[in-house]
Amino acid sequence: RAFLFVPGDDRRKIEKGAASGVDSAIMDCEDGVAASRKAEARVTIASALTDAANGALDFGRTEKLVRVNAFNTGMTADDLAAVLPASPDGIVLPKVESADDLQRIDELMRLSVRAPLNGETAGDDARPSIALIAIIESARGIMNLREIAACAESIPRLQALVFGAEDFAGDLGAIRTPAGHEIAYGRAALVVSAKAYGLQAVDMVYLKLDDADGLSAESRTARELGYTGKMAIHPKQIAPIQAAFTPTTAEIAAALRLIDAFDGYQAEGKGAFQLDGKMVDMPIIRAARAVMASARAAGLIDS
Ligand code: COA
Ligand code: MG
């Protein structure tokens, strides 16, 4: 649901992120880190990951991700070489514009992984232990969504696509508005492409740190569009985001009622029926099952 960006050169913020209860923390080497602090970020992230592995720093159930620098900086391979031996749960690659970018990073990840430390060996390609998440944030990236998302079929570690609205708008020369019509196409296209290939779709950051209502509304829209999560830039954004992507008790109750009714009608040999004056058939039941799946993923129900 929520992915918190944490500047990778700031040990204090990494510790805050570890203790924040966020679903995923993205320790950043890219745009959240000043050019003069890139080397510091690599070392700080690697040492935080090592501390997590030996018990000195407790991330709880928070997933530990690292955002490396984009290929056009020439820093990607060194970022990977510094952090992969410390076994992050996943790598986030920004400014992905083509399938080639993903093939390149997958190759680098396979080469620079130290098998004894993270249990990933050359023979383990089909079940890689370190995930890959791609940020799409340029006009070209949106144009090439089909080939990028299709990499899910050849690169098993690819798990999610992230929509980067600010860089995308900048690339378009668009003007950001509260309504967001300038990014609507890219935001909708990304979720369709991700879901076509079984990937998670993660929504853009919300820059207004003190506007919890606006953040909740934007998170709600993302969920309505089919997004499975959203990025956060401050710990206070975690709760509104995680709440928006967690089904409410009313939604869970409604889903259970639909599934119960459906099972009953199926037993009678009826595929479609009405409930509360509305037609119910398979797509509605699939949506109800998806609500139950998110409720389970959020730990709200057992089975
Ligand atoms: N991760 C972890 N902890 C964070 C945090 C983050 N992203 N943002 C703030 N905190 C911590 C601060 O360290 C502070 O804790 P402390 O007082 O115990 O040190 C507390 O939360 C309150 O922070 P606050 O004073 O409100 O914010 P700030 O001025 O320290 O930082 C930002 C504001 C925007 C610089 C900071 O939120 C940040 O770095 N966000 C991420 C930016 C980023 O990664 N951008 C690239 C991706 S788009
Ligand atoms: Mg960006």
GROMACS .gro file of C-alpha atoms and ligand atoms in nm:
model
  352
    1ARG     CA    1   0.000   0.000   0.000
    2ALA     CA    2   0.245   0.271   0.112
    3PHE     CA    3   0.608   0.314  -0.002
    4LEU     CA    4   0.800   0.573   0.202
    5PHE     CA    5   1.093   0.748   0.038
    6VAL     CA    6   1.379   0.791   0.283
    7PRO     CA    7   1.692   0.989   0.186
    8GLY     CA    8   1.963   0.723   0.178
    9ASP     CA    9   2.238   0.945   0.321
   10ASP     CA   10   2.040   1.015   0.640
   11ARG     CA   11   2.075   0.738   0.899
   12ARG     CA   12   1.830   0.911   1.134
   13LYS     CA   13   1.555   0.912   0.870
   14ILE     CA   14   1.631   0.551   0.781
   15GLU     CA   15   1.581   0.458   1.146
   16LYS     CA   16   1.256   0.659   1.153
   17GLY     CA   17   1.140   0.480   0.839
   18ALA     CA   18   1.229   0.141   0.989
   19ALA     CA   19   1.017   0.216   1.295
   20SER     CA   20   0.730   0.382   1.107
   21GLY     CA   21   0.524   0.071   1.035
   22VAL     CA   22   0.516   0.156   0.663
   23ASP     CA   23   0.464  -0.139   0.426
   24SER     CA   24   0.782  -0.056   0.229
   25ALA     CA   25   1.068   0.187   0.286
   26ILE     CA   26   1.256   0.303  -0.024
   27MET     CA   27   1.604   0.410   0.079
   28ASP     CA   28   1.701   0.658  -0.189
   29CYS     CA   29   2.022   0.710  -0.383
   30GLU     CA   30   1.851   0.920  -0.653
   31ASP     CA   31   1.675   1.256  -0.646
   32GLY     CA   32   1.627   1.273  -0.269
   33VAL     CA   33   2.006   1.280  -0.227
   34ALA     CA   34   2.232   1.575  -0.319
   35ALA     CA   35   2.491   1.511  -0.593
   36SER     CA   36   2.770   1.556  -0.339
   37ARG     CA   37   2.620   1.290  -0.107
   38LYS     CA   38   2.574   0.997  -0.348
   39ALA     CA   39   2.869   0.796  -0.214
   40GLU     CA   40   2.756   0.863   0.143
   41ALA     CA   41   2.408   0.732   0.056
   42ARG     CA   42   2.542   0.402  -0.079
   43VAL     CA   43   2.748   0.337   0.233
   44THR     CA   44   2.472   0.446   0.472
   45ILE     CA   45   2.212   0.226   0.303
   46ALA     CA   46   2.443  -0.077   0.289
   47SER     CA   47   2.522  -0.041   0.658
   48ALA     CA   48   2.151  -0.004   0.750
   49LEU     CA   49   2.073  -0.321   0.552
   50THR     CA   50   2.359  -0.507   0.720
   51ASP     CA   51   2.232  -0.390   1.060
   52ALA     CA   52   1.884  -0.511   0.965
   53ALA     CA   53   2.027  -0.852   0.878
   54ASN     CA   54   2.221  -0.888   1.204
   55GLY     CA   55   1.944  -0.755   1.426
   56ALA     CA   56   2.096  -0.417   1.513
   57LEU     CA   57   1.822  -0.227   1.328
   58ASP     CA   58   1.465  -0.358   1.334
   59PHE     CA   59   1.249  -0.288   1.030
   60GLY     CA   60   0.964  -0.498   1.169
   61ARG     CA   61   0.747  -0.609   0.878
   62THR     CA   62   0.861  -0.314   0.662
   63GLU     CA   63   1.003  -0.417   0.325
   64LYS     CA   64   1.351  -0.276   0.258
   65LEU     CA   65   1.387  -0.131  -0.092
   66VAL     CA   66   1.665   0.079  -0.247
   67ARG     CA   67   1.617   0.332  -0.526
   68VAL     CA   68   1.933   0.344  -0.737
   69ASN     CA   69   2.026   0.623  -0.980
   70ALA     CA   70   1.898   0.603  -1.338
   71PHE     CA   71   2.111   0.459  -1.617
   72ASN     CA   72   2.176   0.799  -1.776
   73THR     CA   73   2.379   0.904  -1.468
   74GLY     CA   74   2.638   0.628  -1.503
   75MET     CA   75   2.598   0.554  -1.130
   76THR     CA   76   2.358   0.260  -1.144
   77ALA     CA   77   2.610  -0.023  -1.149
   78ASP     CA   78   2.808   0.122  -0.856
   79ASP     CA   79   2.488   0.175  -0.655
   80LEU     CA   80   2.393  -0.188  -0.712
   81ALA     CA   81   2.739  -0.316  -0.631
   82ALA     CA   82   2.727  -0.127  -0.300
   83VAL     CA   83   2.380  -0.232  -0.183
   84LEU     CA   84   2.305  -0.576  -0.333
   85PRO     CA   85   2.552  -0.768  -0.113
   86ALA     CA   86   2.361  -0.633   0.189
   87SER     CA   87   2.043  -0.808   0.068
   88PRO     CA   88   1.769  -0.550   0.015
   89ASP     CA   89   1.420  -0.691  -0.051
   90GLY     CA   90   1.407  -0.504  -0.380
   91ILE     CA   91   1.558  -0.246  -0.614
   92VAL     CA   92   1.366   0.051  -0.751
   93LEU     CA   93   1.490   0.176  -1.090
   94PRO     CA   94   1.383   0.532  -1.184
   95LYS     CA   95   1.336   0.685  -1.531
   96VAL     CA   96   1.265   0.352  -1.700
   97GLU     CA   97   1.195   0.416  -2.068
   98SER     CA   98   1.226   0.080  -2.239
   99ALA     CA   99   1.235  -0.297  -2.196
  100ASP     CA  100   1.609  -0.265  -2.253
  101ASP     CA  101   1.648  -0.069  -1.926
  102LEU     CA  102   1.487  -0.355  -1.734
  103GLN     CA  103   1.690  -0.623  -1.912
  104ARG     CA  104   2.006  -0.429  -1.831
  105ILE     CA  105   1.930  -0.395  -1.461
  106ASP     CA  106   1.817  -0.756  -1.433
  107GLU     CA  107   2.148  -0.862  -1.586
  108LEU     CA  108   2.345  -0.636  -1.348
  109MET     CA  109   2.150  -0.768  -1.052
  110ARG     CA  110   2.229  -1.125  -1.148
  111LEU     CA  111   2.598  -1.041  -1.188
  112SER     CA  112   2.656  -0.836  -0.876
  113VAL     CA  113   2.454  -1.044  -0.635
  114ARG     CA  114   2.670  -1.232  -0.386
  115ALA     CA  115   2.499  -1.566  -0.357
  116PRO     CA  116   2.609  -1.668  -0.005
  117LEU     CA  117   2.463  -1.352   0.144
  118ASN     CA  118   2.117  -1.347  -0.005
  119GLY     CA  119   2.065  -1.703  -0.119
  120GLU     CA  120   2.016  -1.604  -0.481
  121THR     CA  121   2.233  -1.811  -0.712
  122ALA     CA  122   2.280  -1.821  -1.087
  123GLY     CA  123   2.048  -2.123  -1.105
  124ASP     CA  124   1.778  -1.937  -0.918
  125ASP     CA  125   1.673  -1.703  -1.200
  126ALA     CA  126   1.315  -1.825  -1.204
  127ARG     CA  127   1.266  -1.737  -0.836
  128PRO     CA  128   1.483  -1.433  -0.766
  129SER     CA  129   1.491  -1.320  -0.406
  130ILE     CA  130   1.544  -0.951  -0.484
  131ALA     CA  131   1.247  -0.778  -0.644
  132LEU     CA  132   1.257  -0.510  -0.913
  133ILE     CA  133   1.025  -0.210  -0.929
  134ALA     CA  134   1.027   0.033  -1.223
  135ILE     CA  135   0.940   0.402  -1.207
  136ILE     CA  136   0.790   0.534  -1.531
  137GLU     CA  137   0.820   0.911  -1.540
  138SER     CA  138   0.881   1.036  -1.892
  139ALA     CA  139   0.684   1.073  -2.214
  140ARG     CA  140   0.891   0.794  -2.369
  141GLY     CA  141   0.833   0.570  -2.068
  142ILE     CA  142   0.457   0.613  -2.102
  143MET     CA  143   0.477   0.556  -2.481
  144ASN     CA  144   0.669   0.231  -2.419
  145LEU     CA  145   0.453   0.100  -2.133
  146ARG     CA  146   0.351  -0.207  -2.329
  147GLU     CA  147   0.706  -0.339  -2.380
  148ILE     CA  148   0.805  -0.235  -2.027
  149ALA     CA  149   0.513  -0.414  -1.858
  150ALA     CA  150   0.557  -0.717  -2.087
  151CYS     CA  151   0.899  -0.768  -1.923
  152ALA     CA  152   0.702  -0.931  -1.641
  153GLU     CA  153   0.695  -1.240  -1.862
  154SER     CA  154   1.073  -1.266  -1.899
  155ILE     CA  155   1.197  -1.096  -1.580
  156PRO     CA  156   1.030  -1.272  -1.284
  157ARG     CA  157   1.170  -1.025  -1.030
  158LEU     CA  158   0.970  -0.739  -1.186
  159GLN     CA  159   0.680  -0.681  -0.945
  160ALA     CA  160   0.546  -0.329  -0.984
  161LEU     CA  161   0.534  -0.016  -1.198
  162VAL     CA  162   0.535   0.324  -1.029
  163PHE     CA  163   0.388   0.641  -1.182
  164GLY     CA  164   0.621   0.939  -1.136
  165ALA     CA  165   0.399   1.239  -1.202
  166GLU     CA  166   0.639   1.527  -1.135
  167ASP     CA  167   0.914   1.413  -1.370
  168PHE     CA  168   0.650   1.312  -1.627
  169ALA     CA  169   0.484   1.656  -1.620
  170GLY     CA  170   0.828   1.819  -1.643
  171ASP     CA  171   0.915   1.605  -1.945
  172LEU     CA  172   0.589   1.706  -2.114
  173GLY     CA  173   0.641   2.072  -2.037
  174ALA     CA  174   0.299   2.051  -1.871
  175ILE     CA  175   0.173   2.271  -1.592
  176ARG     CA  176   0.074   2.083  -1.277
  177THR     CA  177  -0.285   2.153  -1.167
  178PRO     CA  178  -0.489   2.038  -0.867
  179ALA     CA  179  -0.727   1.852  -1.103
  180GLY     CA  180  -0.435   1.672  -1.268
  181HIS     CA  181  -0.575   1.659  -1.623
  182GLU     CA  182  -0.220   1.700  -1.754
  183ILE     CA  183  -0.114   1.367  -1.600
  184ALA     CA  184  -0.448   1.181  -1.631
  185TYR     CA  185  -0.353   0.991  -1.946
  186GLY     CA  186  -0.020   0.869  -1.810
  187ARG     CA  187  -0.170   0.777  -1.474
  188ALA     CA  188  -0.449   0.574  -1.634
  189ALA     CA  189  -0.224   0.416  -1.899
  190LEU     CA  190   0.023   0.294  -1.638
  191VAL     CA  191  -0.232   0.105  -1.431
  192VAL     CA  192  -0.381  -0.063  -1.739
  193SER     CA  193  -0.038  -0.177  -1.860
  194ALA     CA  194   0.066  -0.301  -1.516
  195LYS     CA  195  -0.251  -0.500  -1.463
  196ALA     CA  196  -0.236  -0.648  -1.814
  197TYR     CA  197   0.083  -0.825  -1.705
  198GLY     CA  198  -0.005  -0.903  -1.343
  199LEU     CA  199   0.207  -0.623  -1.195
  200GLN     CA  200   0.125  -0.396  -0.903
  201ALA     CA  201   0.067  -0.030  -0.987
  202VAL     CA  202   0.196   0.235  -0.747
  203ASP     CA  203   0.069   0.594  -0.761
  204MET     CA  204   0.260   0.924  -0.757
  205VAL     CA  205   0.377   1.124  -0.454
  206TYR     CA  206   0.162   1.397  -0.299
  207LEU     CA  207   0.380   1.699  -0.236
  208LYS     CA  208   0.163   1.900   0.005
  209LEU     CA  209   0.289   1.766   0.334
  210ASP     CA  210   0.026   1.937   0.548
  211ASP     CA  211  -0.282   1.845   0.344
  212ALA     CA  212  -0.399   1.509   0.481
  213ASP     CA  213  -0.746   1.544   0.327
  214GLY     CA  214  -0.604   1.611  -0.018
  215LEU     CA  215  -0.372   1.311   0.023
  216SER     CA  216  -0.663   1.086   0.126
  217ALA     CA  217  -0.871   1.201  -0.171
  218GLU     CA  218  -0.587   1.147  -0.418
  219SER     CA  219  -0.518   0.802  -0.267
  220ARG     CA  220  -0.886   0.714  -0.297
  221THR     CA  221  -0.886   0.812  -0.666
  222ALA     CA  222  -0.578   0.598  -0.721
  223ARG     CA  223  -0.750   0.297  -0.564
  224GLU     CA  224  -1.060   0.363  -0.776
  225LEU     CA  225  -0.837   0.360  -1.087
  226GLY     CA  226  -0.698   0.019  -0.988
  227TYR     CA  227  -0.374   0.128  -0.820
  228THR     CA  228  -0.254  -0.099  -0.540
  229GLY     CA  229  -0.044   0.156  -0.353
  230LYS     CA  230   0.105   0.503  -0.340
  231MET     CA  231   0.439   0.659  -0.261
  232ALA     CA  232   0.490   0.872   0.052
  233ILE     CA  233   0.757   1.130   0.126
  234HIS     CA  234   0.694   1.192   0.496
  235PRO     CA  235   0.597   0.959   0.783
  236LYS     CA  236   0.273   1.153   0.837
  237GLN     CA  237   0.159   1.044   0.490
  238ILE     CA  238   0.175   0.674   0.576
  239ALA     CA  239  -0.152   0.642   0.771
  240PRO     CA  240  -0.378   0.819   0.515
  241ILE     CA  241  -0.228   0.615   0.230
  242GLN     CA  242  -0.242   0.279   0.407
  243ALA     CA  243  -0.601   0.352   0.513
  244ALA     CA  244  -0.707   0.441   0.158
  245PHE     CA  245  -0.568   0.113   0.021
  246THR     CA  246  -0.718  -0.100   0.298
  247PRO     CA  247  -1.079  -0.213   0.252
  248THR     CA  248  -1.315  -0.069   0.514
  249THR     CA  249  -1.525  -0.298   0.738
  250ALA     CA  250  -1.830  -0.196   0.534
  251GLU     CA  251  -1.654  -0.292   0.209
  252ILE     CA  252  -1.549  -0.627   0.354
  253ALA     CA  253  -1.902  -0.698   0.483
  254ALA     CA  254  -2.053  -0.608   0.143
  255ALA     CA  255  -1.802  -0.830  -0.037
  256LEU     CA  256  -1.874  -1.125   0.194
  257ARG     CA  257  -2.248  -1.081   0.142
  258LEU     CA  258  -2.203  -1.079  -0.238
  259ILE     CA  259  -1.985  -1.389  -0.232
  260ASP     CA  260  -2.233  -1.574  -0.003
  261ALA     CA  261  -2.526  -1.485  -0.227
  262PHE     CA  262  -2.327  -1.584  -0.536
  263ASP     CA  263  -2.238  -1.924  -0.389
  264GLY     CA  264  -2.607  -1.983  -0.312
  265TYR     CA  265  -2.723  -1.894  -0.664
  266GLN     CA  266  -2.441  -2.097  -0.820
  267ALA     CA  267  -2.566  -2.400  -0.628
  268GLU     CA  268  -2.907  -2.336  -0.787
  269GLY     CA  269  -2.744  -2.309  -1.129
  270LYS     CA  270  -2.788  -1.930  -1.166
  271GLY     CA  271  -2.494  -1.720  -1.290
  272ALA     CA  272  -2.662  -1.380  -1.260
  273PHE     CA  273  -2.902  -1.260  -0.991
  274GLN     CA  274  -3.011  -0.942  -0.820
  275LEU     CA  275  -2.915  -0.809  -0.480
  276ASP     CA  276  -3.046  -0.476  -0.342
  277GLY     CA  277  -3.188  -0.391  -0.684
  278LYS     CA  278  -2.856  -0.439  -0.866
  279MET     CA  279  -2.754  -0.709  -1.111
  280VAL     CA  280  -2.470  -0.928  -0.988
  281ASP     CA  281  -2.263  -1.157  -1.209
  282MET     CA  282  -1.903  -1.273  -1.239
  283PRO     CA  283  -1.719  -0.935  -1.272
  284ILE     CA  284  -1.889  -0.810  -0.954
  285ILE     CA  285  -1.786  -1.129  -0.773
  286ARG     CA  286  -1.430  -1.094  -0.897
  287ALA     CA  287  -1.422  -0.743  -0.754
  288ALA     CA  288  -1.560  -0.874  -0.422
  289ARG     CA  289  -1.290  -1.142  -0.415
  290ALA     CA  290  -1.028  -0.873  -0.481
  291VAL     CA  291  -1.157  -0.680  -0.178
  292MET     CA  292  -1.119  -0.996   0.032
  293ALA     CA  293  -0.768  -1.049  -0.103
  294SER     CA  294  -0.662  -0.695  -0.001
  295ALA     CA  295  -0.823  -0.745   0.340
  296ARG     CA  296  -0.617  -1.062   0.384
  297ALA     CA  297  -0.299  -0.889   0.260
  298ALA     CA  298  -0.360  -0.613   0.517
  299GLY     CA  299  -0.393  -0.877   0.788
  300LEU     CA  300  -0.758  -0.786   0.859
  301ILE     CA  301  -0.890  -1.138   0.810
  302ASP     CA  302  -0.729  -1.483   0.833
  303SER     CA  303  -0.848  -1.686   0.539
  304COA     N1  304   1.157   0.929   0.609
  304COA     C1  305   1.183   0.908   0.741
  304COA     N2  306   1.172   1.002   0.835
  304COA     C2  307   1.133   1.124   0.794
  304COA     C3  308   1.104   1.152   0.660
  304COA     C4  309   1.117   1.050   0.565
  304COA     N3  310   1.091   1.067   0.434
  304COA     N4  311   1.064   1.281   0.649
  304COA     C5  312   1.070   1.331   0.772
  304COA     N5  313   1.111   1.239   0.862
  304COA     C6  314   1.128   1.254   1.006
  304COA     C7  315   1.226   1.365   1.038
  304COA     O1  316   1.356   1.316   1.048
  304COA     C8  317   1.173   1.416   1.170
  304COA     O2  318   1.215   1.334   1.273
  304COA     P1  319   1.308   1.392   1.390
  304COA     O3  320   1.252   1.526   1.426
  304COA     O4  321   1.298   1.289   1.498
  304COA     O5  322   1.443   1.400   1.327
  304COA     C9  323   1.023   1.394   1.162
  304COA     O6  324   1.005   1.294   1.061
  304COA    C10  325   0.947   1.518   1.123
  304COA     O7  326   1.005   1.570   1.005
  304COA     P2  327   0.979   1.720   0.960
  304COA     O8  328   1.057   1.814   1.046
  304COA     O9  329   0.833   1.741   0.948
  304COA    O10  330   1.038   1.717   0.812
  304COA     P3  331   1.187   1.756   0.766
  304COA    O11  332   1.193   1.903   0.746
  304COA    O12  333   1.287   1.691   0.854
  304COA    O13  334   1.192   1.686   0.624
  304COA    C11  335   1.151   1.655   0.395
  304COA    C12  336   1.106   1.725   0.520
  304COA    C13  337   1.057   1.684   0.281
  304COA    C14  338   1.293   1.699   0.360
  304COA    C15  339   1.152   1.502   0.427
  304COA    O14  340   1.020   1.465   0.456
  304COA    C16  341   1.209   1.415   0.320
  304COA    O15  342   1.330   1.403   0.308
  304COA     N6  343   1.124   1.344   0.242
  304COA    C17  344   1.166   1.254   0.141
  304COA    C18  345   1.217   1.330   0.019
  304COA    C19  346   1.252   1.236  -0.091
  304COA    O16  347   1.295   1.125  -0.069
  304COA     N7  348   1.233   1.279  -0.216
  304COA    C20  349   1.260   1.197  -0.329
  304COA    C21  350   1.142   1.114  -0.366
  304COA     S1  351   1.014   1.207  -0.440
  305MG      MG  352   1.143   1.103  -1.020
   0.00000   0.00000   0.00000
